[in-house]
Short mmCIF file of C-alpha atoms in Angstrom, two decimals:
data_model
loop_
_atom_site.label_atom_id
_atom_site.label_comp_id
_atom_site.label_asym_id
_atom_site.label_seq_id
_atom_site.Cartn_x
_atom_site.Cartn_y
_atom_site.Cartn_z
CA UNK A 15 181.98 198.74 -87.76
CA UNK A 16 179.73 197.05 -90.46
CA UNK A 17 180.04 199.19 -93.84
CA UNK A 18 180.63 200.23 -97.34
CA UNK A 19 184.43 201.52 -98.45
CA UNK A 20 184.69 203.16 -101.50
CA UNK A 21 188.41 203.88 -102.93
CA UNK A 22 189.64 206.06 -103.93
CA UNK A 23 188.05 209.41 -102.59
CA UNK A 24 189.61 211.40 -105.91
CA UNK A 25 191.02 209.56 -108.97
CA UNK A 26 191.79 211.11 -111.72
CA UNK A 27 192.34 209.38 -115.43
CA UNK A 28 193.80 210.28 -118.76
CA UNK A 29 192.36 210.34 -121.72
CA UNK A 30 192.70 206.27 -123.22
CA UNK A 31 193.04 205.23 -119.89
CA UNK A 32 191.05 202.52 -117.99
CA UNK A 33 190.55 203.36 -114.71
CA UNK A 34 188.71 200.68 -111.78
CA UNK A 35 187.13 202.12 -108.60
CA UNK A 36 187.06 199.49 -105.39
CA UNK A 37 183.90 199.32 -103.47
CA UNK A 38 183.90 197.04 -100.64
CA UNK A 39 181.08 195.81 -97.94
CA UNK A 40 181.25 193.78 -94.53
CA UNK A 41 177.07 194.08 -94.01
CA UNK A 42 176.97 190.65 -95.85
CA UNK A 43 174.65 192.25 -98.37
CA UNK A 44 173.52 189.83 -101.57
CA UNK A 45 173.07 192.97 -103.79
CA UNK A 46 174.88 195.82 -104.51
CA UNK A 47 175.17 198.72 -106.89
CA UNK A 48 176.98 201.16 -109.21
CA UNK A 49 175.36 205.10 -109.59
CA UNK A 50 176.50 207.87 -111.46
CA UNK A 51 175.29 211.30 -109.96
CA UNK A 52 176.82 214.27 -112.10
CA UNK A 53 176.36 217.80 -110.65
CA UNK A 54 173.12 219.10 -109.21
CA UNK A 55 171.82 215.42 -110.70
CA UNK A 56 170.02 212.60 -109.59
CA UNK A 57 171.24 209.03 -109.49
CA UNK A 58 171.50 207.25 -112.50
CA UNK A 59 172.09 203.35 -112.04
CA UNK A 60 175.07 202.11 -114.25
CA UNK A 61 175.42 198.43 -113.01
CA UNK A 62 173.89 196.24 -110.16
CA UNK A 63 174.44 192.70 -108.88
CA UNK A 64 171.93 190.44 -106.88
CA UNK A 65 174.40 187.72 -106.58
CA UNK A 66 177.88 186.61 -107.02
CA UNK A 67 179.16 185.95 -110.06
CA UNK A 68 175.60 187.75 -111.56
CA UNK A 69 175.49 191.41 -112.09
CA UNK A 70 172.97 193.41 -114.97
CA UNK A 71 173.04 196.65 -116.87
CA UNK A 72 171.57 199.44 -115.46
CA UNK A 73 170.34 202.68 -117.22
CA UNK A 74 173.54 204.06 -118.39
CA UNK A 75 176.14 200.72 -118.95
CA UNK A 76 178.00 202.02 -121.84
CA UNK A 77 181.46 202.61 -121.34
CA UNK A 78 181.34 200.61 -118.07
CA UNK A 79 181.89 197.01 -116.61
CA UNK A 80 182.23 195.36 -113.30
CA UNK A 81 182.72 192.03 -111.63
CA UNK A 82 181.02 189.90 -108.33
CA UNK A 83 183.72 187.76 -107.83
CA UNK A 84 183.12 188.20 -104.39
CA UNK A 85 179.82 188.93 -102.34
CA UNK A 86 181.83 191.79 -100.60
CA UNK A 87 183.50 193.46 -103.71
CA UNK A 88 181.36 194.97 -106.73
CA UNK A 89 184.57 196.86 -108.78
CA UNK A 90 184.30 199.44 -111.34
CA UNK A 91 185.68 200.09 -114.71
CA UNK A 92 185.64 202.61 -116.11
CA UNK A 93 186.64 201.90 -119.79
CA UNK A 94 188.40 204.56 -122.61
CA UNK A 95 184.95 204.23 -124.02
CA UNK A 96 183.23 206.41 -121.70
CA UNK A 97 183.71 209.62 -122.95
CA UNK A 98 182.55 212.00 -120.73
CA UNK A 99 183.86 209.72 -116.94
CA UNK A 100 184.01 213.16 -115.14
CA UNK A 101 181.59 212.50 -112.26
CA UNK A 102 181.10 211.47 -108.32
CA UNK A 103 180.47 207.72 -108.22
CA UNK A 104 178.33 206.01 -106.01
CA UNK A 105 178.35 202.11 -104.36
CA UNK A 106 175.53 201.05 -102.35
CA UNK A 107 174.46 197.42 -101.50
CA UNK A 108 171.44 196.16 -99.57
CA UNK A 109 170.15 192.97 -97.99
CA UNK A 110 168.50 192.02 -101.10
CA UNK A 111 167.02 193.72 -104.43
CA UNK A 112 164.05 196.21 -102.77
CA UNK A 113 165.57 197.09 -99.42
CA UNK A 114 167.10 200.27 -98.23
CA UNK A 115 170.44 200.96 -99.53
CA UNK A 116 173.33 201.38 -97.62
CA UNK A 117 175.55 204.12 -99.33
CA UNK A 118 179.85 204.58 -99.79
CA UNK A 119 180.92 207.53 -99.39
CA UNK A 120 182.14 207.87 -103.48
CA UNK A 121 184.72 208.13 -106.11
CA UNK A 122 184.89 211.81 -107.73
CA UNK A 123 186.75 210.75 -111.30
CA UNK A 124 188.10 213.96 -113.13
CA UNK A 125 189.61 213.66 -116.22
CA UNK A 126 193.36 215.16 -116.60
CA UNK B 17 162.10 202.09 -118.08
CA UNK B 18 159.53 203.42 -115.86
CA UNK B 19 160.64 207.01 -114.33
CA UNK B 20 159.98 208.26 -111.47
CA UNK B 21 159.16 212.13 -111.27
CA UNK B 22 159.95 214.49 -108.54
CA UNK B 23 159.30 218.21 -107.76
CA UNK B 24 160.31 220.74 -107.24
CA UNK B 25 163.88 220.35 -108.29
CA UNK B 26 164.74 223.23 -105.76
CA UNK B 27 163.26 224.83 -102.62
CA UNK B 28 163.97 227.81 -100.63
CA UNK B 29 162.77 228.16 -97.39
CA UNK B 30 162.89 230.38 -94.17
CA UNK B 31 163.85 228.85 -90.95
CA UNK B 32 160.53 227.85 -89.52
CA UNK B 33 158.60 227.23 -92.82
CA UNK B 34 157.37 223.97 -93.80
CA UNK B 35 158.62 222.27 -96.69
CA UNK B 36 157.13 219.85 -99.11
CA UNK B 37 158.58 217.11 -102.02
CA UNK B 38 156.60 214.89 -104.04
CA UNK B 39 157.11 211.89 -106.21
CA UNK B 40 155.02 210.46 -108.61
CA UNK B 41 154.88 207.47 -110.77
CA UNK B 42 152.68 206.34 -113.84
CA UNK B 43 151.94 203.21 -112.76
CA UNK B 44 152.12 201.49 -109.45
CA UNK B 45 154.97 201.02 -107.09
CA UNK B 46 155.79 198.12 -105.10
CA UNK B 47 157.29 200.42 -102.18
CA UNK B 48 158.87 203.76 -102.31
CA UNK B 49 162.40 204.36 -99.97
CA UNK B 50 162.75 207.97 -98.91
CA UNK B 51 166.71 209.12 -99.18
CA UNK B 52 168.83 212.51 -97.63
CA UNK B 53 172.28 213.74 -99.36
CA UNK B 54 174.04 216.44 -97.53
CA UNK B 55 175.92 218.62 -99.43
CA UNK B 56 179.59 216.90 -100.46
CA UNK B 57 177.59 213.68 -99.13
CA UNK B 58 176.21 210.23 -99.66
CA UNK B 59 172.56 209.44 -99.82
CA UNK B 60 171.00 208.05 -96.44
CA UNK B 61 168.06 206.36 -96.06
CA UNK B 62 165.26 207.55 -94.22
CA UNK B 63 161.95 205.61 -94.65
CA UNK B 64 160.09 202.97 -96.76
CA UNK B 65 157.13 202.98 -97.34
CA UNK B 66 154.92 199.90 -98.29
CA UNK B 67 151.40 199.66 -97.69
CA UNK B 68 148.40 201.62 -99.83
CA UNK B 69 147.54 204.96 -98.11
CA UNK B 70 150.70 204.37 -95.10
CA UNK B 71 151.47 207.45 -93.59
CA UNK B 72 155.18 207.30 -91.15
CA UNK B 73 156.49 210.30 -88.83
CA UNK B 74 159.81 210.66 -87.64
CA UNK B 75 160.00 213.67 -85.17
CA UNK B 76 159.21 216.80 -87.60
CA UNK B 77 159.16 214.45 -91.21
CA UNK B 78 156.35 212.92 -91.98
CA UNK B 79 155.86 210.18 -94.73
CA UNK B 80 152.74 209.71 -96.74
CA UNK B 81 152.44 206.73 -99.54
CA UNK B 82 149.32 207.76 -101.82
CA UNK B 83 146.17 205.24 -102.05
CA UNK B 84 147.17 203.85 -105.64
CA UNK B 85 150.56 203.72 -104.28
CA UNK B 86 151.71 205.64 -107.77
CA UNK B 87 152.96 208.87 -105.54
CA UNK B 88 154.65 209.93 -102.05
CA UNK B 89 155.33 212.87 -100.42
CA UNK B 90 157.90 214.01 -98.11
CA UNK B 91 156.81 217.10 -95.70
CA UNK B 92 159.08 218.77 -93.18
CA UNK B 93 157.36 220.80 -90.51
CA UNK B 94 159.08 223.71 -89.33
CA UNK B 95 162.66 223.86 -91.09
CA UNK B 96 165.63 223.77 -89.88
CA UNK B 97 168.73 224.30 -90.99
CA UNK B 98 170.14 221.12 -90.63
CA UNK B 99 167.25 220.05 -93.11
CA UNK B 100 169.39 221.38 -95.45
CA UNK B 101 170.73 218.95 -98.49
CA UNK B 102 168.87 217.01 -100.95
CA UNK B 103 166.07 214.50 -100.47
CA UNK B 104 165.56 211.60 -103.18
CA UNK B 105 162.64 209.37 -103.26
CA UNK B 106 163.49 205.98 -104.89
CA UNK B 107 160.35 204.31 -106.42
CA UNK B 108 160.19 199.89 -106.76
CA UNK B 109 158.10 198.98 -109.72
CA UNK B 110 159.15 195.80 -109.00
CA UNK B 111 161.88 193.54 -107.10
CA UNK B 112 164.40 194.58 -109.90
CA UNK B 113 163.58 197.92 -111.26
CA UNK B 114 164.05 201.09 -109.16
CA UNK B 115 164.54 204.30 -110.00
CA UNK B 116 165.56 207.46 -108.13
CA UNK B 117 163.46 210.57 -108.84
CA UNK B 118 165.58 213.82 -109.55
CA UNK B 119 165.95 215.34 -105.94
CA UNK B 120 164.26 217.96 -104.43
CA UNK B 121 167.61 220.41 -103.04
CA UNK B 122 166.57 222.58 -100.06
CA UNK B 123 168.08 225.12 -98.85
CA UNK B 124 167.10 227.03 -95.77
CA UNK B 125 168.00 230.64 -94.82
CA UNK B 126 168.59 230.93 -91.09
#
């Protein structure tokens, strides 16, 4: 089945720790993306990439960073930077930039 | 960068009542994507909407996309409770900037 697999379901990181979620697609989608969505929240766009090897900052980049090495695999990072990480992470790609997005199932980071 | 607004933030409905979100934006959108979350769930996508004035129905949802295209609605007619979760509109003010609006979480007493 065509898809988005987001791993892992629960990760949790210490403090000073660098911690990188996987998100990985097989709809051959050009873009994908990165969302924060912290309780009761919307979703807040950290990172997004139309292309390989071309990604851009989204609302709330700070503490975060990614790579498109690959069209099928948009990574994480979550950096010692980001001070407050605790939140369910989102990956979502789509044909290309304005089309419907097709959604992971998400990363819930809590912070030991 | 250009928000999108959405209200209400909550609803509470009977079963049977009809339920209503709304987006709206201060300048035009491009196209507007409609979007479910179920509780401990990922968004879905439901609709997209493109054209000035475009109204879309799927069974008891129906779509509207205003005349300016700077607001959408999202009404459900006669709840039920598998309505239940939160619905996001996510507004295009162009090919590379969209934003989700807040949600709209509704919950539905049986």
């Amino acid at each position: 089945d065509g898809g988005i697999t987001q791993s892992p379901k629960y990760l949790f990181r210490k403090e000073g720790q660098n911690v990188t979620l996987s998100c990985e697609q097989n709809l051959n989608h050009d873009a994908m993306y990165w969302y924060r969505q912290d309780p009761g929240q919307g979703l807040r766009l950290i990172y997004y990439s139309q292309i390989v090897n071309d990604f851009q900052k989204g609302d709330i980049a700070e503490g975060y960073s990614v790579s498109r090495e690959k069209k099928e695999s948009f990574p994480l990072t979550v950096t010692s930077a980001q001070k407050n990480p605790t939140a369910f992470y989102l990956c979502a790609s789509s044909i290309y930039g304005n089309q419907p997005q097709h959604f992971g199932d998400g990363t819930r980071l809590s912070i030991l | 960068g250009q928000q999108v607004m959405q209200i209400p933030q909550y609803q509470h409905v009977q079963e049977g009542e009809d339920f209503t979100t709304y987006c709206n934006s201060s300048t035009t959108l491009s196209n507007i994507q409609w979007y479910k979350q179920r509780p401990g769930g990922h968004p879905v996508f439901l609709i997209q909407l493109v054209k000035s004035g475009e109204v879309k129905k799927q069974k008891r949802l129906t779509f509207q996309f205003g005349e300016a295209k700077k607001n959408s609605s999202l009404h459900i007619t006669a709840t039920q409770t598998t309505d239940v979760g939160t619905y996001f509109c996510a507004g295009f003010h162009n090919n590379n900037d969209m934003r989700f609006g807040a949600g709209t979480r509704l919950t539905v007493k049986p």
